[in-house]
Amino acid sequence: MKDKKQPRKPRRVVPAVVALGLGAIGVLTLAAPASATPVDITCLTGTRNTAYTPPLTYTPQPTNLYITDNFSCTSLLSGVSSGSGSFSAYAPSTSCLASVQSPLTSITTTYHWNTGTSSTIVFASSTAVRAADGTVTVTSIGAVTAGLGAGQTATRVTVEPNLDLTACLDGGLSETNSVVNSLVIAPV
């Protein structure tokens, strides 16, 4: 007599496939782009050089500004310890006289970090206050639009004294250097 084979019971593969698929979705969710990860770049020590063309005098005039920033930073999450960037701006009417200029035009700056990464920041709001002694304090607030920290806020504060008080009378003030230059990038 021959043994009759019992029909096999169907396997329950559907729950295993569903569980495997959900697990893969979880892994994809965790593997978000690096730019979406919050960073904490705090640059409280830095320098700025601003060159004015034509040089500033006591007569208001259109002026081009060429700016170079250098920073020493700390960051627990990104490893950034230094960075630099340069940009140019146009001031339609500026001089050595005491003034408040706000809002300045939107300025885009890309900072290059020691880690090989960069952050492109659009500073949409900037105010420049020139005191009677020639010291300029510039406060800029913006957003990181690309690179490290994309989607986060950026705040930059610079204080540049006029150390050559006769330059405005004698051919014009062609450049200033900062005593304070800071940049903070943080989650919103």
CSV table of C-alpha atoms in Angstrom, one decimal:
chain,number,residue,atom,x,y,z
A,1,MET,CA,0.0,0.0,0.0
A,2,LYS,CA,1.3,3.3,-0.9
A,3,ASP,CA,1.5,6.2,1.5
A,4,LYS,CA,-0.6,9.0,0.5
A,5,LYS,CA,1.0,12.3,0.9
A,6,GLN,CA,-0.9,14.7,2.9
A,7,PRO,CA,-1.5,18.0,1.2
A,8,ARG,CA,0.7,20.7,2.5
A,9,LYS,CA,-0.8,23.4,4.5
A,10,PRO,CA,-0.2,26.9,2.9
A,11,ARG,CA,2.5,28.9,4.5
A,12,ARG,CA,1.8,32.2,6.0
A,13,VAL,CA,4.3,34.4,4.2
A,14,VAL,CA,2.2,37.5,4.0
A,15,PRO,CA,2.8,38.6,7.6
A,16,ALA,CA,6.6,38.0,7.2
A,17,VAL,CA,6.6,40.1,4.0
A,18,VAL,CA,4.6,42.9,5.6
A,19,ALA,CA,6.9,42.9,8.7
A,20,LEU,CA,10.0,42.9,6.4
A,21,GLY,CA,8.6,45.8,4.4
A,22,LEU,CA,7.7,47.9,7.5
A,23,GLY,CA,11.2,47.3,8.8
A,24,ALA,CA,12.7,48.6,5.5
A,25,ILE,CA,10.5,51.7,5.7
A,26,GLY,CA,11.8,52.3,9.2
A,27,VAL,CA,15.4,52.1,8.0
A,28,LEU,CA,14.7,54.5,5.2
A,29,THR,CA,13.1,56.9,7.6
A,30,LEU,CA,16.1,56.8,9.9
A,31,ALA,CA,18.5,57.4,6.9
A,32,ALA,CA,17.3,61.0,6.3
A,33,PRO,CA,19.7,63.3,4.4
A,34,ALA,CA,22.6,64.7,6.5
A,35,SER,CA,21.4,68.3,5.8
A,36,ALA,CA,18.2,67.6,7.8
A,37,THR,CA,20.1,66.7,10.9
A,38,PRO,CA,20.3,69.6,13.4
A,39,VAL,CA,23.7,71.1,13.9
A,40,ASP,CA,25.1,73.4,16.5
A,41,ILE,CA,27.7,75.6,15.0
A,42,THR,CA,28.7,78.4,17.4
A,43,CYS,CA,31.4,80.7,16.3
A,44,LEU,CA,32.0,83.3,19.0
A,45,THR,CA,35.6,84.2,17.9
A,46,GLY,CA,36.2,85.5,14.5
A,47,THR,CA,37.6,88.3,12.3
A,48,ARG,CA,36.2,90.4,9.5
A,49,ASN,CA,37.9,92.6,7.0
A,50,THR,CA,35.7,95.0,5.0
A,51,ALA,CA,37.2,96.9,2.1
A,52,TYR,CA,35.2,100.0,0.8
A,53,THR,CA,35.4,101.0,-2.9
A,54,PRO,CA,35.4,104.0,-3.2
A,55,PRO,CA,36.7,104.8,0.3
A,56,LEU,CA,34.3,106.2,2.8
A,57,THR,CA,34.3,110.0,3.4
A,58,TYR,CA,32.0,112.3,5.3
A,59,THR,CA,30.0,112.8,2.0
A,60,PRO,CA,27.4,110.0,1.5
A,61,GLN,CA,27.9,108.1,-1.7
A,62,PRO,CA,27.3,104.7,-3.3
A,63,THR,CA,29.9,102.2,-2.1
A,64,ASN,CA,30.8,98.6,-2.8
A,65,LEU,CA,31.8,96.5,0.2
A,66,TYR,CA,34.1,93.4,-0.1
A,67,ILE,CA,34.0,91.3,3.0
A,68,THR,CA,36.0,88.4,4.3
A,69,ASP,CA,35.0,86.5,7.5
A,70,ASN,CA,37.1,83.9,9.4
A,71,PHE,CA,35.7,82.1,12.4
A,72,SER,CA,36.9,79.7,15.2
A,73,CYS,CA,33.9,77.6,16.2
A,74,THR,CA,32.6,74.8,18.4
A,75,SER,CA,30.2,72.1,17.5
A,76,LEU,CA,29.4,68.9,19.3
A,77,LEU,CA,27.3,67.4,16.5
A,78,SER,CA,29.2,68.4,13.3
A,79,GLY,CA,32.9,68.6,14.2
A,80,VAL,CA,33.2,72.1,12.8
A,81,SER,CA,36.0,74.0,14.5
A,82,SER,CA,36.7,76.8,11.9
A,83,GLY,CA,35.3,78.3,8.8
A,84,SER,CA,35.6,81.2,6.4
A,85,GLY,CA,33.6,82.9,3.7
A,86,SER,CA,33.6,86.1,1.6
A,87,PHE,CA,31.0,88.1,-0.2
A,88,SER,CA,30.3,91.6,-1.6
A,89,ALA,CA,27.5,94.0,-0.9
A,90,TYR,CA,26.4,97.3,-2.3
A,91,ALA,CA,25.4,100.3,-0.1
A,92,PRO,CA,23.6,103.0,-2.1
A,93,SER,CA,24.5,105.8,0.3
A,94,THR,CA,27.0,105.4,3.0
A,95,SER,CA,29.7,107.5,4.7
A,96,CYS,CA,31.7,108.0,7.9
A,97,LEU,CA,28.8,109.9,9.5
A,98,ALA,CA,26.8,108.3,12.3
A,99,SER,CA,23.8,106.4,10.7
A,100,VAL,CA,21.5,103.5,10.9
A,101,GLN,CA,20.9,101.5,7.7
A,102,SER,CA,18.1,99.0,7.9
A,103,PRO,CA,17.1,96.9,6.2
A,104,LEU,CA,20.1,96.3,4.0
A,105,THR,CA,19.6,94.2,0.9
A,106,SER,CA,19.5,90.4,1.2
A,107,ILE,CA,23.0,88.9,1.3
A,108,THR,CA,24.0,85.4,0.4
A,109,THR,CA,27.2,83.9,1.9
A,110,THR,CA,28.7,80.5,1.7
A,111,TYR,CA,30.9,79.5,4.6
A,112,HIS,CA,33.4,76.7,4.1
A,113,TRP,CA,34.1,74.6,7.2
A,114,ASN,CA,37.3,72.7,8.2
A,115,THR,CA,35.4,69.4,7.8
A,116,GLY,CA,35.1,69.9,4.0
A,117,THR,CA,31.4,70.8,4.2
A,118,SER,CA,29.8,74.2,3.6
A,119,SER,CA,26.7,76.2,4.6
A,120,THR,CA,25.0,78.7,2.3
A,121,ILE,CA,23.1,81.3,4.2
A,122,VAL,CA,20.7,84.0,3.0
A,123,PHE,CA,20.8,86.9,5.4
A,124,ALA,CA,17.4,88.5,4.7
A,125,SER,CA,17.5,91.0,7.6
A,126,SER,CA,20.6,93.1,8.3
A,127,THR,CA,21.0,96.4,10.2
A,128,ALA,CA,24.2,98.4,10.2
A,129,VAL,CA,24.6,101.1,12.9
A,130,ARG,CA,27.6,103.5,12.6
A,131,ALA,CA,28.3,105.3,15.8
A,132,ALA,CA,29.8,108.8,16.0
A,133,ASP,CA,33.2,107.4,16.7
A,134,GLY,CA,33.1,105.4,13.4
A,135,THR,CA,32.4,102.0,14.9
A,136,VAL,CA,30.0,99.9,12.8
A,137,THR,CA,27.9,97.2,14.4
A,138,VAL,CA,26.1,94.9,11.9
A,139,THR,CA,23.5,92.4,13.0
A,140,SER,CA,22.2,89.9,10.4
A,141,ILE,CA,19.6,87.2,10.7
A,142,GLY,CA,18.9,84.6,8.0
A,143,ALA,CA,18.4,81.0,7.1
A,144,VAL,CA,20.7,78.2,6.0
A,145,THR,CA,19.4,77.4,2.5
A,146,ALA,CA,21.9,74.6,1.5
A,147,GLY,CA,24.6,72.4,3.0
A,148,LEU,CA,25.3,71.8,6.6
A,149,GLY,CA,22.4,73.0,8.8
A,150,ALA,CA,20.0,73.5,5.9
A,151,GLY,CA,16.6,74.8,7.2
A,152,GLN,CA,18.1,76.3,10.4
A,153,THR,CA,18.5,79.9,11.5
A,154,ALA,CA,21.8,81.8,11.4
A,155,THR,CA,22.7,85.0,13.4
A,156,ARG,CA,25.8,87.0,12.7
A,157,VAL,CA,27.0,90.0,14.7
A,158,THR,CA,30.0,92.0,13.7
A,159,VAL,CA,31.6,95.1,15.4
A,160,GLU,CA,34.2,97.0,13.3
A,161,PRO,CA,35.8,100.1,14.8
A,162,ASN,CA,37.3,102.9,12.7
A,163,LEU,CA,40.8,102.9,14.2
A,164,ASP,CA,42.0,105.6,11.8
A,165,LEU,CA,39.9,108.6,12.8
A,166,THR,CA,41.6,111.0,10.2
A,167,ALA,CA,41.1,108.7,7.3
A,168,CYS,CA,37.6,110.0,6.5
A,169,LEU,CA,39.1,113.4,6.0
A,170,ASP,CA,42.3,112.4,4.4
A,171,GLY,CA,41.5,110.4,1.2
A,172,GLY,CA,38.8,108.2,2.7
A,173,LEU,CA,38.5,105.1,4.9
A,174,SER,CA,39.4,102.2,2.6
A,175,GLU,CA,39.0,99.3,5.1
A,176,THR,CA,38.0,98.3,8.6
A,177,ASN,CA,38.8,95.2,10.7
A,178,SER,CA,36.5,93.7,13.3
A,179,VAL,CA,37.1,93.3,17.0
A,180,VAL,CA,34.0,91.1,17.3
A,181,ASN,CA,32.7,88.7,14.6
A,182,SER,CA,30.3,85.9,15.6
A,183,LEU,CA,28.0,83.4,13.8
A,184,VAL,CA,25.6,81.0,15.3
A,185,ILE,CA,23.7,78.3,13.4
A,186,ALA,CA,21.0,76.6,15.3
A,187,PRO,CA,17.7,74.7,14.8
A,188,VAL,CA,14.6,76.8,14.5
